[in-house]
Tab-separated table of C-alpha atoms and ligand atoms in Angstrom:
chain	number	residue	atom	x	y	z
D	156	UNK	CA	116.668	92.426	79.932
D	157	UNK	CA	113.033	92.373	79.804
D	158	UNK	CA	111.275	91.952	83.325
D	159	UNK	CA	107.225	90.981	84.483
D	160	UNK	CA	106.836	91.988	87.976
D	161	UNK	CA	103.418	90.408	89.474
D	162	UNK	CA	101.388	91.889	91.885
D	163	UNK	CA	99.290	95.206	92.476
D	164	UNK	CA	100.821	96.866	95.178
D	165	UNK	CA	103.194	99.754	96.455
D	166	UNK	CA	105.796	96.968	97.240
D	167	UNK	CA	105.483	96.044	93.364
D	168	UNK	CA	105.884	99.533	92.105
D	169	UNK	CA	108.716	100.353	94.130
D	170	UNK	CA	110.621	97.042	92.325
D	171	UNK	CA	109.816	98.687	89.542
D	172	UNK	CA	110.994	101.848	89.817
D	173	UNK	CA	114.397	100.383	91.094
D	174	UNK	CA	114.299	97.616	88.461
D	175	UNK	CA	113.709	100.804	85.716
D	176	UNK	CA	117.049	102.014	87.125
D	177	UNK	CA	118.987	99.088	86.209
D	178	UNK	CA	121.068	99.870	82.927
D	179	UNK	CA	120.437	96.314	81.769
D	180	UNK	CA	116.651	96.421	82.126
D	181	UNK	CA	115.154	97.703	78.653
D	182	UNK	CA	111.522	96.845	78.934
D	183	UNK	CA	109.305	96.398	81.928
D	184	UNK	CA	105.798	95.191	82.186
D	185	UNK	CA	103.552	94.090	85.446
D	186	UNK	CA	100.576	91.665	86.173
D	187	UNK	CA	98.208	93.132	87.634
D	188	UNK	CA	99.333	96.503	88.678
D	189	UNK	CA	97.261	99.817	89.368
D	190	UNK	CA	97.111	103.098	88.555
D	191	UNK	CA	100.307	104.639	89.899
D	192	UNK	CA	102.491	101.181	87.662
D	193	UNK	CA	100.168	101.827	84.541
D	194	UNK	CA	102.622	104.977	84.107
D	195	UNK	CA	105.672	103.369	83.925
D	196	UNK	CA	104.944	99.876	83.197
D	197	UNK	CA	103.259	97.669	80.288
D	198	UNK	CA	100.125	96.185	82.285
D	199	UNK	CA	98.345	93.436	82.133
D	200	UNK	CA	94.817	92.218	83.557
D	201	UNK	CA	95.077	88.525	84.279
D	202	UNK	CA	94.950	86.097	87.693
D	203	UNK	CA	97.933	86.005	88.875
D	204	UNK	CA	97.085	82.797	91.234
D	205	UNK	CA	96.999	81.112	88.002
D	206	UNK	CA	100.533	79.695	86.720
D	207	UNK	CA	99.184	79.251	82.907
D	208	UNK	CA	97.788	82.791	83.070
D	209	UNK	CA	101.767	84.437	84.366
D	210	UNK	CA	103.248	82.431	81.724
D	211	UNK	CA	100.761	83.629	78.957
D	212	UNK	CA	101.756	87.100	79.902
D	213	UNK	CA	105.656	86.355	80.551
D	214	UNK	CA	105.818	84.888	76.761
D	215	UNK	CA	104.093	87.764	75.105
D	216	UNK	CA	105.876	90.505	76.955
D	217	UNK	CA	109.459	88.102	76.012
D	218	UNK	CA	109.976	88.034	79.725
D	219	UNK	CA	113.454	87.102	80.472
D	220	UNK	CA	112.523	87.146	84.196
D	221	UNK	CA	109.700	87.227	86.174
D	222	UNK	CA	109.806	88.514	89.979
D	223	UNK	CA	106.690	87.674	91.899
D	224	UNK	CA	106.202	89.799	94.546
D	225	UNK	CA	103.036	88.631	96.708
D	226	UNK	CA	102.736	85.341	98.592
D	227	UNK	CA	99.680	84.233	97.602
D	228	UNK	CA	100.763	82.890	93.538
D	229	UNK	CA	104.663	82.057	95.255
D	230	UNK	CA	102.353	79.364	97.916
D	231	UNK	CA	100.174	78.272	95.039
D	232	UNK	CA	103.098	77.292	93.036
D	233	UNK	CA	103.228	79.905	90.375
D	234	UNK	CA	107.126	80.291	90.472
D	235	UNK	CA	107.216	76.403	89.357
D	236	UNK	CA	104.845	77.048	85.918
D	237	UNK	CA	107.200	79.794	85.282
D	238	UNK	CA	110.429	78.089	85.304
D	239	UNK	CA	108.708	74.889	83.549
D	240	UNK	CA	108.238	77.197	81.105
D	241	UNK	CA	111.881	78.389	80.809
D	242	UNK	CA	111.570	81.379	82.268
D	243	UNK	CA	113.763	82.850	84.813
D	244	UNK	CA	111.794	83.124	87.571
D	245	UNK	CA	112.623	85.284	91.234
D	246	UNK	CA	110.117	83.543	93.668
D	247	UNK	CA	110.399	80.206	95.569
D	248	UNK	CA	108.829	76.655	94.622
D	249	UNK	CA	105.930	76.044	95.827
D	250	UNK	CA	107.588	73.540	98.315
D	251	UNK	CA	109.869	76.334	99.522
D	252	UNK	CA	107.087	79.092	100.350
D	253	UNK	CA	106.035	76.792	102.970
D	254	UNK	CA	108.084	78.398	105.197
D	255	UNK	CA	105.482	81.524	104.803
D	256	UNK	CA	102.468	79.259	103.810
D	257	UNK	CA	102.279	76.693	106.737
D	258	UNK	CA	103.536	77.894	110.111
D	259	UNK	CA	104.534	74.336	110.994
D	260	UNK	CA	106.225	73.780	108.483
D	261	UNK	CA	108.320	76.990	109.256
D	262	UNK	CA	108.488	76.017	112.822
D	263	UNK	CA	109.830	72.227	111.357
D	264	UNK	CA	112.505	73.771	109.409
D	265	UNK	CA	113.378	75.865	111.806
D	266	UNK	CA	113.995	73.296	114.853
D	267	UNK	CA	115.618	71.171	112.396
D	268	UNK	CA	117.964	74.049	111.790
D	269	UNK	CA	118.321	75.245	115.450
D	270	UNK	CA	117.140	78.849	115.235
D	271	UNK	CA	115.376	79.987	117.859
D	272	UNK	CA	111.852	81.289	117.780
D	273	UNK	CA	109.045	81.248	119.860
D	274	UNK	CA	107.682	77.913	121.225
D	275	UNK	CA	103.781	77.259	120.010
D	276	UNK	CA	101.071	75.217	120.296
D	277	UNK	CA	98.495	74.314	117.368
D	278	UNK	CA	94.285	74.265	118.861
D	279	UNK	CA	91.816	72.933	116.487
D	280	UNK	CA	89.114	71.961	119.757
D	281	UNK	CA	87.567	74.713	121.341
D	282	UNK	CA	87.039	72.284	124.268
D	283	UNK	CA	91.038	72.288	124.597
D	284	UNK	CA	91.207	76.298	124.241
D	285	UNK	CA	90.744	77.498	128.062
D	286	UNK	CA	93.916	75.152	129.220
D	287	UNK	CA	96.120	75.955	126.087
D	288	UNK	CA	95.026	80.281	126.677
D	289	UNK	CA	96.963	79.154	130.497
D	290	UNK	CA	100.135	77.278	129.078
D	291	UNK	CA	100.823	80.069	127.449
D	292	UNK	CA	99.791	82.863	129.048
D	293	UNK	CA	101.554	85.521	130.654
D	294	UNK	CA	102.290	85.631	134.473
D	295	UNK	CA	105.281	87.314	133.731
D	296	UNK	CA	105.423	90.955	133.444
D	297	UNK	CA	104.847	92.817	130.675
D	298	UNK	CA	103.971	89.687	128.545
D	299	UNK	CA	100.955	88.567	126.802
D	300	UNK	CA	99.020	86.421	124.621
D	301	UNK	CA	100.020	86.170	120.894
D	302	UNK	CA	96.862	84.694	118.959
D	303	UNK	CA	96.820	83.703	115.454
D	304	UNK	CA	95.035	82.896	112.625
D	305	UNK	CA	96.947	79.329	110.822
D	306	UNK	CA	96.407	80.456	107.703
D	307	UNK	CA	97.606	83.142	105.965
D	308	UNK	CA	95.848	86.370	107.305
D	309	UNK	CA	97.701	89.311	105.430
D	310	UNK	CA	99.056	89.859	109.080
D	311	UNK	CA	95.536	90.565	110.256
D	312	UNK	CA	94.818	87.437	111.815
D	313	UNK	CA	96.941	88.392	114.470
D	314	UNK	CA	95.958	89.134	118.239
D	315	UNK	CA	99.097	89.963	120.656
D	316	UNK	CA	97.525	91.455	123.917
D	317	UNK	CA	98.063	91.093	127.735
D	318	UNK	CA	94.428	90.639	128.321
D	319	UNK	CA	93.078	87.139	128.682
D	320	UNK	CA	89.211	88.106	127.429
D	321	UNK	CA	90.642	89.417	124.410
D	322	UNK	CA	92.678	86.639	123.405
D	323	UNK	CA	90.232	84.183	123.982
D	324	UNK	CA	87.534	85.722	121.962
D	325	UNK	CA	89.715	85.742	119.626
D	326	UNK	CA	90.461	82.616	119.384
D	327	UNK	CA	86.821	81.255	119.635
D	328	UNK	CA	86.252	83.581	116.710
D	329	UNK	CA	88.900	82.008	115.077
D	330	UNK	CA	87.470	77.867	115.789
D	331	UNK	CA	83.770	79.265	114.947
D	332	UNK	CA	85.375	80.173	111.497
D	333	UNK	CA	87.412	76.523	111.242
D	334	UNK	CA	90.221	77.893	111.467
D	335	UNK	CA	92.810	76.397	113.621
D	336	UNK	CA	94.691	78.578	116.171
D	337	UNK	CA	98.367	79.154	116.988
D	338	UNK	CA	99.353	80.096	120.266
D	339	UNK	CA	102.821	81.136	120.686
D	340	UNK	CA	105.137	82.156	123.545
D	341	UNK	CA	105.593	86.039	124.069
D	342	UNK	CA	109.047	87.317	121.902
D	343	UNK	CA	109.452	90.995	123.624
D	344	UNK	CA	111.700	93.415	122.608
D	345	UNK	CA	112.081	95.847	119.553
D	346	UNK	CA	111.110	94.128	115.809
D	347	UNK	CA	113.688	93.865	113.005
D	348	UNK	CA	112.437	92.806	109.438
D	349	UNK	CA	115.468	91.105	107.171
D	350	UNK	CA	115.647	90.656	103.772
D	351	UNK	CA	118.077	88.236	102.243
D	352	UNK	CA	118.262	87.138	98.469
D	353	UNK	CA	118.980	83.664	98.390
D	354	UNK	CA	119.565	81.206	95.618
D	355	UNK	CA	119.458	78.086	97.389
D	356	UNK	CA	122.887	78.287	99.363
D	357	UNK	CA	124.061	81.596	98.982
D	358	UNK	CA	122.391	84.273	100.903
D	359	UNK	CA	122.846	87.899	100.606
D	360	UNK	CA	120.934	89.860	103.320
D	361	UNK	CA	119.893	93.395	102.613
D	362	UNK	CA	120.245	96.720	104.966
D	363	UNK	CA	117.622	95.650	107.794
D	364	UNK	CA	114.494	97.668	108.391
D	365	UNK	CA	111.697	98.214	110.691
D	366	UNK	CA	107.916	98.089	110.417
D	367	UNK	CA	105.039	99.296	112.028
D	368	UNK	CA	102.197	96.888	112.484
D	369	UNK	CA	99.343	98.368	114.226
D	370	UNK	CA	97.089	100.592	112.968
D	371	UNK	CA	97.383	103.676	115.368
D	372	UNK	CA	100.098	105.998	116.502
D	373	UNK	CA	102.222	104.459	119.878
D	374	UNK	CA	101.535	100.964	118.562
D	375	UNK	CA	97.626	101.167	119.327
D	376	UNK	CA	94.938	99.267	117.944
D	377	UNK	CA	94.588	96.363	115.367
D	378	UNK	CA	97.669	94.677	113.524
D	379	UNK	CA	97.444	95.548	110.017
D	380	UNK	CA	99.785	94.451	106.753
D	381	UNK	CA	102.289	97.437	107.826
D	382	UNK	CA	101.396	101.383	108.361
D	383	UNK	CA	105.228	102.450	107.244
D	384	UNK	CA	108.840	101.115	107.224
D	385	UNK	CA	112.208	102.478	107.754
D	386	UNK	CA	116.120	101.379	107.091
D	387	UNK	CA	118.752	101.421	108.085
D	388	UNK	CA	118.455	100.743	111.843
D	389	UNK	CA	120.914	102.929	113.590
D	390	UNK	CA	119.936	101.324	116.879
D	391	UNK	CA	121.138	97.768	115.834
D	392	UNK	CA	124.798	96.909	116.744
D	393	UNK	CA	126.392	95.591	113.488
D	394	UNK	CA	126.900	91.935	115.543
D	395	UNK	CA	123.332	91.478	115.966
D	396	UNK	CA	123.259	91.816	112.159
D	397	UNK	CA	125.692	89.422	111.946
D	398	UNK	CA	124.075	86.767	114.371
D	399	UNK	CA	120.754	87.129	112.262
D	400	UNK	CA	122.726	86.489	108.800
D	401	UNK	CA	124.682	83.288	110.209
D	402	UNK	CA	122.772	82.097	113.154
D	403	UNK	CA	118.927	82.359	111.290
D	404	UNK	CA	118.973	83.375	107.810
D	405	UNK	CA	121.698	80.793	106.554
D	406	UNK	CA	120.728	78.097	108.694
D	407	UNK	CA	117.430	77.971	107.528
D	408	UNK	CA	118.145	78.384	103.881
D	409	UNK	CA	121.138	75.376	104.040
D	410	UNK	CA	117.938	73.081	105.891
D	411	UNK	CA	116.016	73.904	102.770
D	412	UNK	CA	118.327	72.763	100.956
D	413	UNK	CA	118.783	69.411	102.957
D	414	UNK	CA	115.216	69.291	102.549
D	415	UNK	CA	115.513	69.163	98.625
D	416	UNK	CA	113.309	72.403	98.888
D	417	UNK	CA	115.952	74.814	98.210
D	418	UNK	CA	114.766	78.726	98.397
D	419	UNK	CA	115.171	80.215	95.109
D	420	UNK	CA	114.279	84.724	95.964
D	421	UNK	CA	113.606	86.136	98.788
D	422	UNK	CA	113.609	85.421	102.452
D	423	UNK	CA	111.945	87.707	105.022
D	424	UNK	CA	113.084	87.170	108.457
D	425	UNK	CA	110.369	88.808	110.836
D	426	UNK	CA	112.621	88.679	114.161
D	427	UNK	CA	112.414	89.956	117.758
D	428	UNK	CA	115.910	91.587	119.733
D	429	UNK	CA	115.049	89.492	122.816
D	430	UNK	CA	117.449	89.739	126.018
D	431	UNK	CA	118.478	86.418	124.719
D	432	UNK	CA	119.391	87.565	121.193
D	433	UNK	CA	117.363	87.711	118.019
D	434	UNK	CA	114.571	85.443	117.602
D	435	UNK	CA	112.202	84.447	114.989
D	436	UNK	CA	108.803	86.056	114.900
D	437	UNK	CA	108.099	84.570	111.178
D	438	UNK	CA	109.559	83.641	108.026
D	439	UNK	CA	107.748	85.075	104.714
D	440	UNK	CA	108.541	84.004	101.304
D	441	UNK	CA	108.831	87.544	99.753
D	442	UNK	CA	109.642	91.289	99.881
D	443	UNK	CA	107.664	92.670	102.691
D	444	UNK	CA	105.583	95.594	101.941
D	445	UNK	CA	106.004	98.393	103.145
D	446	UNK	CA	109.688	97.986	104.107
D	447	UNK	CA	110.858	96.950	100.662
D	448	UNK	CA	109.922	100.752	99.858
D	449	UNK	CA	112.727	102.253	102.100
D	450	UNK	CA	115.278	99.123	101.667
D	451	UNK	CA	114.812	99.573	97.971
D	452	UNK	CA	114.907	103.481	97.825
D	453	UNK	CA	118.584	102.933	99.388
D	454	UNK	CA	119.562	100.388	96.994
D	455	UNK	CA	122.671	101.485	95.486
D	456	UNK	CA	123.254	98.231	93.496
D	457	UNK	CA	121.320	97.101	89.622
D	458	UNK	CA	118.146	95.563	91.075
D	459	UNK	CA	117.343	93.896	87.475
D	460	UNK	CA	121.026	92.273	87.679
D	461	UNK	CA	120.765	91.283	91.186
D	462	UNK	CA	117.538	89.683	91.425
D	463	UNK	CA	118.567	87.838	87.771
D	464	UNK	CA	121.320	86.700	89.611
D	465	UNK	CA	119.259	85.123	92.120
D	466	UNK	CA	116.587	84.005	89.905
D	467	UNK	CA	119.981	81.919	87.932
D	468	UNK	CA	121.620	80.709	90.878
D	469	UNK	CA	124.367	83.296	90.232
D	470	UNK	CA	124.413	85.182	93.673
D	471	UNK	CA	127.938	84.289	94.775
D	472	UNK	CA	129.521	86.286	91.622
D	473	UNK	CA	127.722	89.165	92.428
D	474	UNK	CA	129.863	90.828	94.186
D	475	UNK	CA	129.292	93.252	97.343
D	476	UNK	CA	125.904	95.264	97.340
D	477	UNK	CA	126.383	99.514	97.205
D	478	UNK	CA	123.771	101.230	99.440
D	479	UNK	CA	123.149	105.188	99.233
D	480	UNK	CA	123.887	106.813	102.815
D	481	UNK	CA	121.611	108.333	104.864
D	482	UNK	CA	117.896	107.136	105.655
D	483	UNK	CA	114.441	106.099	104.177
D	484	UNK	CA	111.249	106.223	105.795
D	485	UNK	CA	107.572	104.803	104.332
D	486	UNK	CA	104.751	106.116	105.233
D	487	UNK	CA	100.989	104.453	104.673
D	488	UNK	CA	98.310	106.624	103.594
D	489	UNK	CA	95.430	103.968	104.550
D	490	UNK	CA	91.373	104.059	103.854
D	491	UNK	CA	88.876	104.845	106.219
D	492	UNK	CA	88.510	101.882	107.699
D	493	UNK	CA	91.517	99.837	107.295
D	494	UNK	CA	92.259	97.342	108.587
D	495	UNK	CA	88.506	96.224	108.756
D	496	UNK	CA	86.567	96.464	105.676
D	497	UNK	CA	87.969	99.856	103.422
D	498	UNK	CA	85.835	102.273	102.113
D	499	UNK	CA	87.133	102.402	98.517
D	500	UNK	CA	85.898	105.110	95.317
D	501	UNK	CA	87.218	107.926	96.790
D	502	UNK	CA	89.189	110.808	94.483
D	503	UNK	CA	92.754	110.999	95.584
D	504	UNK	CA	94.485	114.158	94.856
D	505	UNK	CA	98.333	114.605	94.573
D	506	UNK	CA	99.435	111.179	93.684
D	507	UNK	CA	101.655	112.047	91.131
D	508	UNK	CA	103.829	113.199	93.282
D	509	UNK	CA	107.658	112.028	93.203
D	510	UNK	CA	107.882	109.490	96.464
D	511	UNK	CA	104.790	108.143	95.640
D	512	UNK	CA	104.014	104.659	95.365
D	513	UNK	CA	100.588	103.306	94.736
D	514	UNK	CA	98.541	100.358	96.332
D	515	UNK	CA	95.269	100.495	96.333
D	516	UNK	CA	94.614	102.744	93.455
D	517	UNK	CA	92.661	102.785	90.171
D	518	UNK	CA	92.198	105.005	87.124
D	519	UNK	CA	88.237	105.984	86.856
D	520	UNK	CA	86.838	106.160	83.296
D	521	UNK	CA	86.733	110.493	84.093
D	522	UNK	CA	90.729	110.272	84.643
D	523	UNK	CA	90.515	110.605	88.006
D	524	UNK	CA	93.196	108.548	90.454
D	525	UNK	CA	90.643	106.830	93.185
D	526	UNK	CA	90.986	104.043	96.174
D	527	UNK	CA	90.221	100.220	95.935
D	528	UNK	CA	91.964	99.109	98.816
D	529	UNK	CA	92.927	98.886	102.114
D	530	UNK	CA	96.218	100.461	102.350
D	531	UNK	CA	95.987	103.262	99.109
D	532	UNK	CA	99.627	104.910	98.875
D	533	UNK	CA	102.973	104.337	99.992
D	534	UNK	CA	104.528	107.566	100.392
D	535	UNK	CA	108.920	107.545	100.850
D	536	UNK	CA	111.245	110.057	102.203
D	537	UNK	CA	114.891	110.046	102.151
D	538	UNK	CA	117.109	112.183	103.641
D	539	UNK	CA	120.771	112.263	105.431
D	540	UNK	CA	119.216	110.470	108.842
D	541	UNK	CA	115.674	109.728	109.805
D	542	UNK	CA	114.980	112.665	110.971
D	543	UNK	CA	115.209	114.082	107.674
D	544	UNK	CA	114.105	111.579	105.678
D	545	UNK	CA	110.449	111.407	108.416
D	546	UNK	CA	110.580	115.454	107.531
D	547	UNK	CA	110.789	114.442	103.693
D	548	UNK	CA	107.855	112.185	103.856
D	549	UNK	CA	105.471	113.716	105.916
D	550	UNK	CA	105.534	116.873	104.008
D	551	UNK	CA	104.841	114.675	100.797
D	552	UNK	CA	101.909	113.217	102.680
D	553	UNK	CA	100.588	116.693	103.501
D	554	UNK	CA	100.569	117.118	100.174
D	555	UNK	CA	97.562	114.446	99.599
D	556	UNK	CA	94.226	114.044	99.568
D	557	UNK	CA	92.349	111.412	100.489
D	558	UNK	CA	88.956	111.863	102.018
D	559	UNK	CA	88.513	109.296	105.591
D	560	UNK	CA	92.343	108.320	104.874
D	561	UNK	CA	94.576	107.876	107.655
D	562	UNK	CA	98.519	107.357	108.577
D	563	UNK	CA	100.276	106.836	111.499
D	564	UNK	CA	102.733	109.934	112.868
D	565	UNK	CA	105.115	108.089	114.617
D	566	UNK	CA	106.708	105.939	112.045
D	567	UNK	CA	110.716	105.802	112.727
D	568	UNK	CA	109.985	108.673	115.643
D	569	UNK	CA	111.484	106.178	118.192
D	570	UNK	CA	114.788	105.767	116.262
D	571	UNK	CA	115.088	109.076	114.984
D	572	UNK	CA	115.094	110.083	118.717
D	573	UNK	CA	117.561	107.113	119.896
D	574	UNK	CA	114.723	105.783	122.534
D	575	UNK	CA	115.350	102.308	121.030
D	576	UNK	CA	117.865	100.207	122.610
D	577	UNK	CA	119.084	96.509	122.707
L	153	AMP	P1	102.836	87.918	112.145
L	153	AMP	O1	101.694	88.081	111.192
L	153	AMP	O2	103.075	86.521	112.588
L	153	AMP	O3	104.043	88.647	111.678
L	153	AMP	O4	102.432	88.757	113.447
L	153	AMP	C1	102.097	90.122	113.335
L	153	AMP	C2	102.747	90.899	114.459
L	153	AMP	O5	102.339	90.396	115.725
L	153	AMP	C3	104.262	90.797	114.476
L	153	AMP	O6	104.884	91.700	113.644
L	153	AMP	C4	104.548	91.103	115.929
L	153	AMP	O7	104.468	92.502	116.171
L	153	AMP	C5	103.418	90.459	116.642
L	153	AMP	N1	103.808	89.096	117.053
L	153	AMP	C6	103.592	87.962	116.374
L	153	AMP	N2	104.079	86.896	117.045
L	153	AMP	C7	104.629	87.373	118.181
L	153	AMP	C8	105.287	86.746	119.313
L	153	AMP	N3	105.455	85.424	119.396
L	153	AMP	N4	105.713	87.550	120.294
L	153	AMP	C9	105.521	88.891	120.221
L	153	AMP	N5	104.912	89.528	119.214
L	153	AMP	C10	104.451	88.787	118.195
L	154	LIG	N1	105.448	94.248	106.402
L	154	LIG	C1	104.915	92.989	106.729
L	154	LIG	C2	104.742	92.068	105.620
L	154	LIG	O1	105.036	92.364	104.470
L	154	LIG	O2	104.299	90.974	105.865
């Protein structure tokens, strides 16, 4: 089988790297890559918001399946050109990556489907702002106001914070811009990110994992896409799993399916552990980056297979999926700067090592592996529990250069110490 994988980051070249591992996958190329997939990958420059562009690529590589990792081509429709084309294609219809695209029509499918999530109110008039910041703001304890952006953000357009100021400026910032505003209700309790395959009915949900959003260490400062990832989630009693699989994940892909939308890849169940049970934080219409790096470094099963599988409507004869044991935990060497504007050119040494996965990286004429991006490496430990597997990883990441970079030194901490609890 001959794969395209589209998309440039560390997400992307950790598909590949399990997809290379597949017995059945003979040739693999990506669209639009960086430095770290040039190595093991046939690359290609194109736009990959452009449908006629994928396909171009997809027929002279003899693609027999194309997995599109990012969100952006998946909500522009790029899935559809591919399978127009005949092409296998892992990545929702346009219609379908609604669910990550608009956030009402995610909260639409998901009443329809009765999952719970939090309640939320849409402001487009700054004149309504002041009354809609007290609806929903928090007397309670502990609570506070979740802000965000309508549109997709990269999960930077988010403001969650207990102080009123803040979350108004936000907003305003926000209306100044044009951008509509989302308030939402206050989910507390500890985050759980769930990956299912789905074909349209069937739904196979992956280990769960856990991310870290802000930028700093003790879940300080700005949200950012995701400073490092874990799985599997020792602290999550196996019925909890279970409620999330049949009580969310299934729900909301059979109402797709009612909705003659049916999700054809994968579906990313951003969910809160709430006194009340799990509840929905957001859907996204792809593998989340970075936990895909520590789900997929565990994945025992053919990735090429499985995600062909998914791509044919095939799931249901797939058969149980075989995970290694013990733990995997991501850790995001950012640039100086990130989350607000990078600074990007700078040399990067020891990115060749093994548990490496690029992001923001390039090749410079000289040879020389530099940053253009936010978040610049993806760096993965495993080990026989999260302790080891944080020891594995942070003594890769000692290992690397990176001049203004920074990473969070917490990531999995919590868990590894059993100080999360449900
Ligand atoms: P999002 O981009 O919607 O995933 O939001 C980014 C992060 O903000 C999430 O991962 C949560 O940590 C936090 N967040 C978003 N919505 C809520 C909510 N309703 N209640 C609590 N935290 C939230
Ligand atoms: N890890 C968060 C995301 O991929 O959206």
């Amino acid at each position: 089988m001959r794969v395209l994988v589209i998309g440039s980051g560390a997400r992307e070249h950790a598909l590949l790297l399990a997809l290379g591992n597949d017995p059945q996958v003979d040739a693999l190329a990506i669209a639009a890559g960086n430095a770290g997939t040039a190595v093991i990958a046939d690359q290609h420059q194109v736009d990959i918001t452009s449908g006629d562009d994928v396909v171009a690529v997809a027929r002279e590589v003899r693609a027999d399946l194309v997995v599109i990792g990012p969100e952006v081509p998946l909500v522009l429709g790029v899935a559809d050109t591919v399978r127009e084309a005949g092409i296998a294609c892992f990545g929702p219809s346009k219609a379908a990556a609604q669910i990550e695209g608009s956030k009402a029509f995610a909260k639409d499918v998901m009443a329809a489907a009765g999952v719970r999530t939090a309640s939320s109110e849409i402001v487009d008039n700054p004149a309504r702002l002041d009354a809609a910041l007290d609806r929903f703001g928090p007397p309670a304890d502990e609570a506070a106001w979740v802000v965000k952006d309508d549109r997709l953000a990269a999960g930077k357009g988010v403001v969650v914070t207990p102080d009123r100021d803040a979350a108004r400026a936000h907003a305003a910032g926000l209306l100044e811009a044009g951008h509509p505003v989302l308030l939402e209700s206050y989910l507390d309790g500890p985050e759980v990110s769930l990956f299912s395959l789905v074909d349209g009915q069937t739904v196979v949900p992956l280990l769960a994992a856990q991310d870290f959003k802000r930028v700093g260490d003790g879940d300080t400062g700005p949200n950012t896409g995701g400073m490092g990832a874990y799985a599997p989630l020792p602290w999550l009693p196996n019925h909890v799993y279970q409620a999330m699989v049949s009580e969310i994940v299934e729900p909301v892909a059979a109402e797709l399916v009612r909705r003659g939308s049916s999700f054809t890849g994968l579906l990313y169940a951003g969910l809160a552990i709430t006194s009340n049970g799990p509840a929905v934080i957001e859907f996204n219409c792809r593998f989340g980056d970075p936990e895909t790096q520590s789900v997929l470094a565990l994945l025992d099963s053919p990735l090429g297979q499985l995600l062909y599988a998914a791509a044919t409507g095939d799931l249901a004869s797939f058969g149980e999926l075989r995970w290694r044991d013990g733990a995997a935990v991501t850790v995001v060497l950012a640039a100086e700067h990130y989350p607000g504007r990078p600074r990007v050119g700078d040399v990067i040494v020891g990115s060749e090592a093994e548990g490496v996965l690029h992001a923001g990286t390039a090749r410079r004429d000289d040879g020389a592996i530099v940053s253009s991006g936010g978040r610049v490496l993806s760096v993965v430990g495993t080990g026989a529990d999260l302790s080891a597997a944080r020891t594995a990883a942070y003594d890769i990441l000692n290992s690397i250069r990176l001049p203004g970079g920074h990473f969070r030194t917490d990531i999995a901490l919590a868990a590894a110490e059993s100080k999360i609890r449900v």
